[in-house]
Amino acid sequence: MAENNLNARLRALPKIDEVLQHVTLPAQTLRSLPDEVVTHAAREEVEALRQRILADEELDADALLPEQVAQGAAVRVLAFAQTSLRPVVNATGVVIHTNIGRSPLAPQALEAVVDAARGYSTLEYSTDAMARGSRHDHCEALLCALTGAEAALAVNNNAAAVLMVLSEFAAGHEAVVSRGELVEIGGSFRIPDIMAASGARMVEVGTTNKTHPEDYERAIGPDTAMLLKVHTSNYQIVGFSESVPGVQLAKIAAAENARRERAGECARMLVYEDLGSGSLVPPLLARPDAEPTVRAALERACDLVSFSGDKLLGGPQAGIVVGRKDLIDRLKKNPLARALRLDKMTLAALEATLRLYLDGSAYRTVPTLRMLNEPVESIEQRAHALAKLIEQRVDAACAQCSVVKTTARAGGGSLPLEDLPSFAVKAALVRGSAAECEAFLVKDCAIPVIPRVQKDHLLFDVRTVQDGEGEVIASNLASYFESEADA
Ligand SMILES: *Cc1c(COP(=O)(O)O)cnc(C)c1O
């Protein structure tokens, strides 16, 4: 585009004052709203148009009229009236669904959050000593008891835990990792990137499908500070593949450390495993070996293990590091531990969730574990109840309901190969379309419902639908067919 032409198009953008003269909002909104908020919305609207012009986009003839731009600004202002972060119903059958908040909390954890947040708390105050305490104390003993570790530390999330461990123990040194474990977890968490951010020098060994003990042994040099093992939790290489188990890595590290001691060298090498999901108990009662527990990883003689709080553990977002006390003590003093520390609400939720593992009630009380382990017969019953509920609200001339077998997933990069047998209510649309109906359920309802969509029907997988949520599904569906009748 000629530069003159571009300048002319940019000059045609309305002035903010002109836009503001045309902004009309409901009186109630206007009365309570600071002027600056409306001005800000007008600026953003004009800026969005400027970007579209710079990108050489074709605009409608009246897109730059102040009246038109003012309408866009009003929409931005009115959007503030709706809460952005709100509950949704998960009818996808994916239990640990990262986009919609991973693990719902147990009622005990919710109560603890409210209690900690409502007033003051013992966050960093020891009632025993009647003096300053440490926020690390609330969960450490519980974590040790539940994993067999000497010490534990919880931070903001597992990505933060990995960053902190690498930066404390491997920054400026070499960390050896298998090429088969250089995973991307999603949301821009890639092992090579996080290693680079920590200042550790990554030494890759083996191949994508096979890594042998000798590969590690050959890679170890005088500056090797760590053998890193990453649980490839969201995929698995099946077939001609081999990785080196933690127990073997521990043996390799022990041999190297003995050699260093004999040679009078003072640096020691660590074995650290990023377990990803990390569960305190076997997550699937029916398949106890499906996923190693944190305790098992530590028993394999890893020095440190880290895992998420909101995956299989079923607690709040957190990253938990457990292992040797001397190492955890060093982590506690790392400035990153302060920058990445947990707030009181998360700590309260984590402590309350951990307590549920003490008395063996976790499979009933922790929602994530309960959903993963609900017997398929019970899911089938709930699916029939949901179908009935929908049939009461939605005419068979609009949608035909039936109960069908499905396969649910653990999700959240956990148990990638485990099919969880499940049941769903299938709504075959007689009127409207499945795609339109899905859009309505997600975009146009106060509580969005997220189904699975297949061609001409919707599936509401009941494994992830919680108590009381069936009503929401039925009423959202009924609203769709009402709106469809009006259209
Ligand atoms: C999920 C995962 C992470 C990131 O954990 P967050 O708690 O989401 O930060 C890191 N490593 C592995 C192996 C994972 O599965």
Short mmCIF file of C-alpha atoms and ligand atoms in Angstrom, two decimals:
data_model
loop_
_atom_site.label_atom_id
_atom_site.label_comp_id
_atom_site.label_asym_id
_atom_site.label_seq_id
_atom_site.Cartn_x
_atom_site.Cartn_y
_atom_site.Cartn_z
CA MET A 1 0.00 0.00 0.00
CA ALA A 2 1.32 3.48 -0.83
CA GLU A 3 2.40 5.35 2.25
CA ASN A 4 0.16 8.31 1.43
CA ASN A 5 -2.83 6.07 1.20
CA LEU A 6 -1.99 4.53 4.59
CA ASN A 7 -1.60 7.94 6.20
CA ALA A 8 -4.92 9.03 4.74
CA ARG A 9 -6.66 5.97 6.14
CA LEU A 10 -5.12 6.53 9.58
CA ARG A 11 -6.16 10.19 9.54
CA ALA A 12 -9.73 9.06 8.97
CA LEU A 13 -9.83 7.49 12.47
CA PRO A 14 -12.21 9.48 14.66
CA LYS A 15 -10.92 11.54 17.60
CA ILE A 16 -11.59 10.13 21.06
CA ASP A 17 -13.73 13.16 21.98
CA GLU A 18 -15.90 12.60 18.94
CA VAL A 19 -16.41 8.98 19.89
CA LEU A 20 -17.24 9.86 23.51
CA GLN A 21 -20.02 12.20 22.37
CA HIS A 22 -21.79 9.23 20.84
CA VAL A 23 -21.34 6.60 23.52
CA THR A 24 -24.74 5.66 24.91
CA LEU A 25 -25.00 3.37 27.91
CA PRO A 26 -27.92 2.31 30.10
CA ALA A 27 -28.48 5.05 32.70
CA GLN A 28 -27.68 2.66 35.54
CA THR A 29 -24.27 1.80 34.10
CA LEU A 30 -23.48 5.45 33.39
CA ARG A 31 -24.31 6.65 36.85
CA SER A 32 -21.79 4.40 38.57
CA LEU A 33 -19.03 4.39 35.99
CA PRO A 34 -15.94 6.62 36.24
CA ASP A 35 -15.44 8.72 33.06
CA GLU A 36 -11.95 7.29 32.68
CA VAL A 37 -13.34 3.81 32.10
CA VAL A 38 -15.46 4.97 29.17
CA THR A 39 -12.55 7.00 27.75
CA HIS A 40 -10.31 3.94 28.06
CA ALA A 41 -12.84 1.81 26.17
CA ALA A 42 -13.08 4.44 23.39
CA ARG A 43 -9.28 4.53 23.10
CA GLU A 44 -9.06 0.76 22.90
CA GLU A 45 -11.73 0.69 20.20
CA VAL A 46 -9.90 3.31 18.11
CA GLU A 47 -6.58 1.51 18.70
CA ALA A 48 -8.08 -1.77 17.50
CA LEU A 49 -9.19 -0.03 14.29
CA ARG A 50 -5.73 1.51 13.87
CA GLN A 51 -4.17 -1.96 14.09
CA ARG A 52 -6.60 -3.29 11.48
CA ILE A 53 -5.68 -0.41 9.13
CA LEU A 54 -1.96 -1.03 9.69
CA ALA A 55 -2.57 -4.70 8.88
CA ASP A 56 -4.08 -3.48 5.60
CA GLU A 57 -7.49 -4.92 6.44
CA GLU A 58 -10.54 -3.97 4.41
CA LEU A 59 -12.97 -2.06 6.70
CA ASP A 60 -16.69 -1.45 6.20
CA ALA A 61 -17.50 1.97 4.78
CA ASP A 62 -19.01 3.19 8.07
CA ALA A 63 -16.56 1.43 10.42
CA LEU A 64 -14.78 4.71 11.16
CA LEU A 65 -17.89 6.78 11.87
CA PRO A 66 -17.81 8.06 15.46
CA GLU A 67 -21.29 6.58 16.05
CA GLN A 68 -20.07 3.18 14.95
CA VAL A 69 -16.88 3.29 17.00
CA ALA A 70 -18.90 4.48 20.01
CA GLN A 71 -21.03 1.37 19.77
CA GLY A 72 -17.93 -0.79 19.97
CA ALA A 73 -16.76 1.16 23.01
CA ALA A 74 -20.15 0.67 24.69
CA VAL A 75 -19.90 -3.09 24.14
CA ARG A 76 -16.48 -3.06 25.83
CA VAL A 77 -17.87 -1.16 28.81
CA LEU A 78 -20.90 -3.41 29.18
CA ALA A 79 -18.66 -6.49 29.13
CA PHE A 80 -17.43 -5.41 32.57
CA ALA A 81 -20.91 -6.15 33.91
CA GLN A 82 -20.39 -9.85 33.26
CA THR A 83 -17.95 -11.83 35.34
CA SER A 84 -15.21 -13.18 33.14
CA LEU A 85 -13.99 -16.05 35.35
CA ARG A 86 -17.10 -18.07 36.10
CA PRO A 87 -18.17 -21.68 36.56
CA VAL A 88 -18.76 -24.00 33.61
CA VAL A 89 -20.19 -27.51 33.43
CA ASN A 90 -17.65 -30.04 32.19
CA ALA A 91 -19.49 -32.57 30.04
CA THR A 92 -16.40 -33.48 28.01
CA GLY A 93 -15.46 -36.57 29.98
CA VAL A 94 -11.93 -35.20 30.40
CA VAL A 95 -11.44 -35.21 34.16
CA ILE A 96 -8.34 -33.00 34.52
CA HIS A 97 -9.13 -30.40 31.86
CA THR A 98 -6.50 -27.67 31.93
CA ASN A 99 -8.55 -25.09 30.01
CA ILE A 100 -11.41 -25.22 32.47
CA GLY A 101 -9.47 -25.32 35.72
CA ARG A 102 -8.10 -28.85 36.11
CA SER A 103 -9.26 -30.09 39.53
CA PRO A 104 -12.42 -28.98 41.34
CA LEU A 105 -11.70 -28.69 45.06
CA ALA A 106 -13.21 -30.83 47.81
CA PRO A 107 -15.75 -29.09 50.08
CA GLN A 108 -13.24 -29.31 52.95
CA ALA A 109 -10.70 -27.42 50.86
CA LEU A 110 -13.25 -24.78 49.87
CA GLU A 111 -14.16 -24.21 53.50
CA ALA A 112 -10.50 -23.85 54.42
CA VAL A 113 -10.02 -21.25 51.67
CA VAL A 114 -12.94 -19.18 52.89
CA ASP A 115 -11.76 -19.37 56.51
CA ALA A 116 -8.21 -18.35 55.61
CA ALA A 117 -9.32 -15.54 53.33
CA ARG A 118 -12.10 -14.04 55.41
CA GLY A 119 -9.93 -12.80 58.25
CA TYR A 120 -6.43 -13.00 59.59
CA SER A 121 -4.70 -16.35 59.92
CA THR A 122 -1.65 -18.17 61.23
CA LEU A 123 -0.06 -17.80 57.77
CA GLU A 124 3.37 -16.83 59.11
CA TYR A 125 2.63 -16.87 62.80
CA SER A 126 3.40 -19.74 65.13
CA THR A 127 0.93 -19.98 68.01
CA ASP A 128 3.30 -22.40 69.78
CA ALA A 129 6.18 -19.96 69.75
CA MET A 130 3.90 -16.93 69.90
CA ALA A 131 6.22 -15.46 67.31
CA ARG A 132 6.89 -15.32 63.63
CA GLY A 133 6.45 -18.69 61.90
CA SER A 134 6.95 -19.96 58.36
CA ARG A 135 4.29 -20.45 55.72
CA HIS A 136 6.19 -23.57 54.65
CA ASP A 137 5.25 -25.29 57.90
CA HIS A 138 1.55 -25.79 57.15
CA CYS A 139 1.97 -28.52 54.53
CA GLU A 140 5.50 -29.84 55.01
CA ALA A 141 4.85 -32.46 57.70
CA LEU A 142 1.76 -33.72 55.85
CA LEU A 143 3.66 -34.00 52.58
CA CYS A 144 6.47 -35.89 54.30
CA ALA A 145 4.04 -38.29 55.96
CA LEU A 146 2.21 -38.94 52.69
CA THR A 147 5.29 -39.42 50.50
CA GLY A 148 7.95 -40.70 52.87
CA ALA A 149 10.14 -37.67 52.09
CA GLU A 150 12.51 -36.03 54.58
CA ALA A 151 11.36 -32.55 53.60
CA ALA A 152 8.96 -30.74 51.27
CA LEU A 153 8.27 -27.33 49.79
CA ALA A 154 5.26 -26.09 47.81
CA VAL A 155 5.39 -23.23 45.31
CA ASN A 156 3.12 -21.68 42.68
CA ASN A 157 3.00 -24.58 40.21
CA ASN A 158 5.12 -27.46 38.97
CA ALA A 159 6.67 -25.37 36.18
CA ALA A 160 7.88 -23.03 38.93
CA ALA A 161 9.18 -25.99 40.94
CA VAL A 162 11.18 -27.28 37.95
CA LEU A 163 12.61 -23.81 37.31
CA MET A 164 13.57 -23.38 40.96
CA VAL A 165 15.21 -26.82 41.32
CA LEU A 166 17.21 -26.40 38.10
CA SER A 167 18.27 -22.89 38.97
CA GLU A 168 19.38 -23.80 42.51
CA PHE A 169 21.27 -26.97 41.64
CA ALA A 170 22.24 -26.79 37.97
CA ALA A 171 22.59 -23.10 36.97
CA GLY A 172 25.97 -22.66 35.33
CA HIS A 173 26.46 -26.43 35.28
CA GLU A 174 25.40 -29.34 33.15
CA ALA A 175 22.15 -31.27 33.57
CA VAL A 176 21.79 -34.49 31.62
CA VAL A 177 18.39 -35.42 30.18
CA SER A 178 17.17 -38.05 27.73
CA ARG A 179 16.06 -36.91 24.25
CA GLY A 180 12.96 -39.05 24.80
CA GLU A 181 11.99 -36.84 27.73
CA LEU A 182 12.35 -33.36 26.23
CA VAL A 183 8.62 -32.86 26.39
CA GLU A 184 6.28 -29.98 25.79
CA ILE A 185 3.46 -29.91 28.33
CA GLY A 186 1.40 -27.25 26.58
CA GLY A 187 0.94 -23.62 27.49
CA SER A 188 4.56 -22.97 26.39
CA PHE A 189 6.18 -25.22 29.01
CA ARG A 190 9.00 -27.01 27.23
CA ILE A 191 11.79 -28.73 29.10
CA PRO A 192 14.60 -27.26 26.91
CA ASP A 193 13.18 -23.73 27.35
CA ILE A 194 12.81 -24.00 31.10
CA MET A 195 16.35 -25.37 31.36
CA ALA A 196 17.63 -22.41 29.36
CA ALA A 197 15.68 -19.99 31.58
CA SER A 198 17.21 -21.57 34.69
CA GLY A 199 20.76 -21.12 33.41
CA ALA A 200 21.43 -24.86 33.39
CA ARG A 201 23.32 -26.27 30.42
CA MET A 202 21.29 -29.06 28.89
CA VAL A 203 23.17 -32.17 27.81
CA GLU A 204 20.91 -34.37 25.70
CA VAL A 205 21.53 -38.09 25.59
CA GLY A 206 20.04 -41.05 23.74
CA THR A 207 17.47 -40.87 20.97
CA THR A 208 13.77 -40.10 20.80
CA ASN A 209 12.75 -43.70 21.33
CA LYS A 210 15.69 -45.26 23.19
CA THR A 211 18.07 -44.14 25.89
CA HIS A 212 20.41 -46.56 27.68
CA PRO A 213 22.29 -46.30 30.99
CA GLU A 214 25.59 -46.02 29.06
CA ASP A 215 24.26 -42.88 27.34
CA TYR A 216 24.06 -41.17 30.72
CA GLU A 217 27.40 -42.56 31.89
CA ARG A 218 29.19 -41.31 28.79
CA ALA A 219 27.65 -37.82 29.12
CA ILE A 220 28.74 -37.27 32.71
CA GLY A 221 31.68 -34.89 33.05
CA PRO A 222 33.33 -32.98 35.89
CA ASP A 223 30.72 -30.23 35.60
CA THR A 224 27.63 -32.43 35.60
CA ALA A 225 25.40 -31.34 38.46
CA MET A 226 22.23 -33.29 37.80
CA LEU A 227 20.59 -36.21 36.08
CA LEU A 228 17.11 -35.00 35.19
CA LYS A 229 14.26 -37.39 34.58
CA VAL A 230 10.99 -36.09 33.15
CA HIS A 231 7.87 -38.19 33.38
CA THR A 232 6.52 -38.09 29.83
CA SER A 233 3.07 -37.79 31.22
CA ASN A 234 1.05 -36.59 28.25
CA TYR A 235 2.27 -39.13 25.73
CA GLN A 236 4.00 -42.45 25.64
CA ILE A 237 6.28 -43.94 23.04
CA VAL A 238 5.01 -47.44 22.55
CA GLY A 239 6.77 -50.19 20.63
CA PHE A 240 10.53 -50.13 20.13
CA SER A 241 11.38 -47.88 23.04
CA GLU A 242 13.40 -47.86 26.20
CA SER A 243 14.12 -45.35 28.93
CA VAL A 244 16.30 -45.60 31.99
CA PRO A 245 14.32 -45.99 35.22
CA GLY A 246 15.02 -43.69 38.14
CA VAL A 247 16.53 -46.50 40.18
CA GLN A 248 19.19 -47.00 37.52
CA LEU A 249 19.90 -43.26 37.36
CA ALA A 250 20.39 -43.31 41.13
CA LYS A 251 22.96 -46.09 40.77
CA ILE A 252 24.84 -44.18 38.07
CA ALA A 253 24.84 -41.05 40.24
CA ALA A 254 26.02 -43.03 43.30
CA ALA A 255 28.96 -44.48 41.35
CA GLU A 256 29.95 -41.05 40.04
CA ASN A 257 29.63 -39.46 43.49
CA ALA A 258 31.82 -42.21 45.00
CA ARG A 259 34.43 -41.54 42.31
CA ARG A 260 34.30 -37.79 43.06
CA GLU A 261 34.72 -38.44 46.76
CA ARG A 262 37.77 -40.63 46.17
CA ALA A 263 39.19 -37.95 43.88
CA GLY A 264 38.66 -35.35 46.59
CA GLU A 265 36.18 -33.36 44.46
CA CYS A 266 33.50 -31.64 46.51
CA ALA A 267 30.64 -31.26 43.98
CA ARG A 268 27.99 -33.99 44.09
CA MET A 269 25.56 -35.01 41.38
CA LEU A 270 21.79 -35.14 42.01
CA VAL A 271 18.99 -37.17 40.55
CA TYR A 272 15.82 -35.13 40.14
CA GLU A 273 12.54 -36.36 38.64
CA ASP A 274 9.82 -34.08 37.33
CA LEU A 275 6.90 -36.43 37.89
CA GLY A 276 4.29 -34.14 36.32
CA SER A 277 0.98 -35.44 37.66
CA GLY A 278 2.38 -36.98 40.78
CA SER A 279 -0.19 -38.80 42.83
CA LEU A 280 -0.06 -39.71 46.48
CA VAL A 281 -2.07 -42.89 46.01
CA PRO A 282 -2.60 -45.07 42.93
CA PRO A 283 -4.99 -42.85 40.95
CA LEU A 284 -6.92 -45.76 39.46
CA LEU A 285 -8.02 -48.38 41.98
CA ALA A 286 -8.72 -50.77 39.13
CA ARG A 287 -5.22 -50.38 37.70
CA PRO A 288 -2.88 -49.78 40.65
CA ASP A 289 0.25 -49.77 38.46
CA ALA A 290 -0.99 -47.25 35.91
CA GLU A 291 1.03 -44.40 37.38
CA PRO A 292 3.93 -44.42 39.86
CA THR A 293 3.17 -42.69 43.15
CA VAL A 294 5.43 -39.97 44.54
CA ARG A 295 6.48 -42.35 47.30
CA ALA A 296 7.55 -44.94 44.72
CA ALA A 297 9.60 -42.34 42.82
CA LEU A 298 11.38 -41.34 46.03
CA GLU A 299 11.97 -44.96 46.99
CA ARG A 300 13.66 -45.45 43.65
CA ALA A 301 16.19 -43.17 45.30
CA CYS A 302 15.61 -39.89 43.51
CA ASP A 303 17.09 -37.03 45.55
CA LEU A 304 14.25 -34.72 44.61
CA VAL A 305 10.84 -35.21 43.00
CA SER A 306 8.39 -32.52 41.93
CA PHE A 307 4.74 -32.66 40.85
CA SER A 308 1.59 -30.57 40.39
CA GLY A 309 -1.01 -29.89 43.07
CA ASP A 310 -3.98 -29.72 40.70
CA LYS A 311 -3.52 -32.78 38.53
CA LEU A 312 -4.01 -36.27 40.01
CA LEU A 313 -3.60 -34.91 43.55
CA GLY A 314 -6.88 -33.05 43.08
CA GLY A 315 -5.89 -29.94 45.02
CA PRO A 316 -5.24 -26.30 44.13
CA GLN A 317 -2.67 -25.09 41.60
CA ALA A 318 0.71 -25.70 43.21
CA GLY A 319 4.09 -27.24 42.54
CA ILE A 320 5.39 -29.55 45.24
CA VAL A 321 9.03 -30.55 45.68
CA VAL A 322 9.86 -33.40 48.06
CA GLY A 323 13.11 -35.13 48.90
CA ARG A 324 16.32 -34.75 50.86
CA LYS A 325 16.20 -32.23 53.71
CA ASP A 326 19.57 -30.59 52.97
CA LEU A 327 18.42 -29.91 49.40
CA ILE A 328 14.95 -28.64 50.36
CA ASP A 329 16.60 -26.33 52.93
CA ARG A 330 18.68 -24.83 50.14
CA LEU A 331 15.57 -24.36 48.00
CA LYS A 332 13.79 -22.54 50.83
CA LYS A 333 16.61 -19.98 50.85
CA ASN A 334 16.55 -19.48 47.07
CA PRO A 335 15.07 -16.07 46.13
CA LEU A 336 12.83 -17.88 43.65
CA ALA A 337 11.11 -19.65 46.57
CA ARG A 338 10.02 -16.20 47.76
CA ALA A 339 9.02 -15.02 44.28
CA LEU A 340 7.08 -18.21 43.58
CA ARG A 341 5.55 -18.76 47.01
CA LEU A 342 1.97 -19.83 47.62
CA ASP A 343 -0.65 -17.42 48.90
CA LYS A 344 -2.76 -18.17 51.95
CA MET A 345 -5.82 -19.34 50.01
CA THR A 346 -3.86 -21.89 48.05
CA LEU A 347 -2.02 -23.04 51.16
CA ALA A 348 -5.32 -23.51 52.96
CA ALA A 349 -6.73 -25.53 50.07
CA LEU A 350 -3.58 -27.62 49.76
CA GLU A 351 -3.41 -28.41 53.46
CA ALA A 352 -7.09 -29.38 53.59
CA THR A 353 -6.74 -31.57 50.48
CA LEU A 354 -3.68 -33.33 51.88
CA ARG A 355 -5.57 -34.10 55.10
CA LEU A 356 -8.15 -36.02 53.06
CA TYR A 357 -5.38 -38.47 52.19
CA LEU A 358 -4.65 -39.19 55.84
CA ASP A 359 -7.78 -41.16 56.62
CA GLY A 360 -8.17 -43.02 53.36
CA SER A 361 -11.27 -41.05 52.41
CA ALA A 362 -9.58 -39.38 49.42
CA TYR A 363 -11.15 -41.67 46.81
CA ARG A 364 -14.57 -40.47 48.01
CA THR A 365 -13.83 -36.88 48.98
CA VAL A 366 -11.31 -35.56 46.46
CA PRO A 367 -13.43 -34.84 43.36
CA THR A 368 -10.70 -35.69 40.84
CA LEU A 369 -10.04 -39.09 42.42
CA ARG A 370 -13.75 -39.73 42.82
CA MET A 371 -14.44 -38.97 39.15
CA LEU A 372 -11.55 -41.14 37.99
CA ASN A 373 -12.78 -44.07 40.06
CA GLU A 374 -16.57 -43.88 39.86
CA PRO A 375 -17.83 -47.36 38.89
CA VAL A 376 -19.17 -47.42 35.37
CA GLU A 377 -22.53 -48.83 36.61
CA SER A 378 -23.03 -45.75 38.73
CA ILE A 379 -22.18 -43.49 35.77
CA GLU A 380 -24.71 -45.37 33.65
CA GLN A 381 -27.40 -44.75 36.27
CA ARG A 382 -26.57 -41.06 36.41
CA ALA A 383 -26.66 -40.90 32.60
CA HIS A 384 -30.22 -42.30 32.61
CA ALA A 385 -31.22 -39.76 35.24
CA LEU A 386 -29.75 -36.95 33.11
CA ALA A 387 -31.54 -38.23 30.00
CA LYS A 388 -34.82 -38.18 31.93
CA LEU A 389 -34.16 -34.65 33.13
CA ILE A 390 -33.50 -33.47 29.58
CA GLU A 391 -36.57 -35.26 28.23
CA GLN A 392 -38.72 -33.42 30.80
CA ARG A 393 -37.48 -30.07 29.48
CA VAL A 394 -36.84 -30.72 25.80
CA ASP A 395 -39.49 -32.03 23.42
CA ALA A 396 -38.62 -35.16 21.44
CA ALA A 397 -39.48 -33.12 18.32
CA CYS A 398 -36.42 -30.97 19.14
CA ALA A 399 -33.87 -33.57 20.24
CA GLN A 400 -33.85 -37.30 20.82
CA CYS A 401 -32.04 -38.44 23.91
CA SER A 402 -30.36 -41.77 24.47
CA VAL A 403 -27.70 -43.16 26.78
CA VAL A 404 -24.54 -44.31 25.02
CA LYS A 405 -21.18 -45.82 26.01
CA THR A 406 -18.21 -43.51 25.76
CA THR A 407 -14.55 -43.36 26.70
CA ALA A 408 -13.55 -40.70 29.20
CA ARG A 409 -9.98 -39.52 29.81
CA ALA A 410 -7.93 -38.53 32.81
CA GLY A 411 -6.50 -35.53 30.90
CA GLY A 412 -4.03 -33.00 32.29
CA GLY A 413 -1.21 -35.02 30.80
CA SER A 414 -2.02 -37.94 33.11
CA LEU A 415 -2.52 -41.59 32.28
CA PRO A 416 -2.45 -40.97 28.50
CA LEU A 417 -3.07 -44.60 27.62
CA GLU A 418 -5.86 -45.29 30.08
CA ASP A 419 -9.36 -45.46 28.61
CA LEU A 420 -11.92 -44.78 31.31
CA PRO A 421 -15.19 -46.50 30.39
CA SER A 422 -18.03 -44.04 30.71
CA PHE A 423 -21.58 -43.17 29.66
CA ALA A 424 -22.99 -40.08 28.04
CA VAL A 425 -26.36 -38.70 27.15
CA LYS A 426 -26.49 -38.38 23.39
CA ALA A 427 -28.75 -35.59 22.15
CA ALA A 428 -29.47 -36.11 18.46
CA LEU A 429 -30.83 -32.82 17.19
CA VAL A 430 -34.07 -32.92 15.24
CA ARG A 431 -34.24 -29.13 15.06
CA GLY A 432 -31.32 -26.71 14.79
CA SER A 433 -27.78 -27.97 14.37
CA ALA A 434 -25.27 -29.56 16.71
CA ALA A 435 -22.66 -26.88 15.99
CA GLU A 436 -25.15 -24.04 16.63
CA CYS A 437 -26.42 -25.72 19.77
CA GLU A 438 -22.87 -26.15 21.08
CA ALA A 439 -22.15 -22.46 20.43
CA PHE A 440 -25.35 -21.51 22.28
CA LEU A 441 -24.53 -23.73 25.29
CA VAL A 442 -21.06 -22.22 25.53
CA LYS A 443 -21.58 -18.57 24.57
CA ASP A 444 -25.16 -17.63 25.37
CA CYS A 445 -25.79 -19.22 28.76
CA ALA A 446 -25.06 -17.82 32.21
CA ILE A 447 -23.38 -21.12 33.12
CA PRO A 448 -21.71 -22.47 29.98
CA VAL A 449 -21.93 -26.21 29.33
CA ILE A 450 -19.06 -27.81 27.40
CA PRO A 451 -20.19 -30.95 25.57
CA ARG A 452 -18.51 -33.21 23.03
CA VAL A 453 -19.86 -32.68 19.52
CA GLN A 454 -20.03 -35.31 16.83
CA LYS A 455 -21.60 -34.50 13.45
CA ASP A 456 -25.31 -34.24 14.17
CA HIS A 457 -25.35 -34.86 17.89
CA LEU A 458 -24.04 -33.66 21.22
CA LEU A 459 -22.62 -35.93 23.90
CA PHE A 460 -22.80 -35.03 27.58
CA ASP A 461 -20.30 -37.36 29.24
CA VAL A 462 -21.56 -37.94 32.73
CA ARG A 463 -18.25 -39.01 34.32
CA THR A 464 -17.29 -35.33 34.72
CA VAL A 465 -20.78 -33.96 35.43
CA GLN A 466 -21.18 -33.20 39.12
CA ASP A 467 -24.19 -33.11 41.45
CA GLY A 468 -26.78 -30.53 40.44
CA GLU A 469 -25.18 -29.82 37.08
CA GLY A 470 -27.68 -31.96 35.19
CA GLU A 471 -30.28 -29.23 35.81
CA VAL A 472 -28.00 -26.70 34.13
CA ILE A 473 -27.51 -28.93 31.09
CA ALA A 474 -31.26 -29.52 30.72
CA SER A 475 -32.19 -25.89 31.17
CA ASN A 476 -29.49 -24.61 28.78
CA LEU A 477 -30.67 -27.09 26.14
CA ALA A 478 -34.29 -26.02 26.64
CA SER A 479 -33.22 -22.38 26.20
CA TYR A 480 -31.50 -23.27 22.94
CA PHE A 481 -34.65 -24.71 21.42
CA GLU A 482 -36.71 -21.73 22.68
CA SER A 483 -34.26 -19.31 21.05
CA GLU A 484 -34.21 -21.50 17.94
CA ALA A 485 -38.03 -21.36 17.75
CA ASP A 486 -37.94 -17.55 18.00
CA ALA A 487 -35.36 -17.20 15.26
C1 LIG B 1 1.98 -30.67 33.99
C2 LIG B 1 3.44 -30.85 34.00
C3 LIG B 1 4.29 -29.78 34.33
C4 LIG B 1 3.77 -28.42 34.65
O1 LIG B 1 3.05 -28.42 35.83
P1 LIG B 1 2.15 -27.16 36.24
O2 LIG B 1 1.67 -27.48 37.61
O3 LIG B 1 1.07 -27.07 35.22
O4 LIG B 1 3.03 -25.96 36.19
C5 LIG B 1 5.65 -30.02 34.34
N1 LIG B 1 6.16 -31.22 34.03
C6 LIG B 1 5.37 -32.28 33.71
C7 LIG B 1 6.02 -33.59 33.37
C8 LIG B 1 3.99 -32.13 33.68
O5 LIG B 1 3.20 -33.16 33.35
#
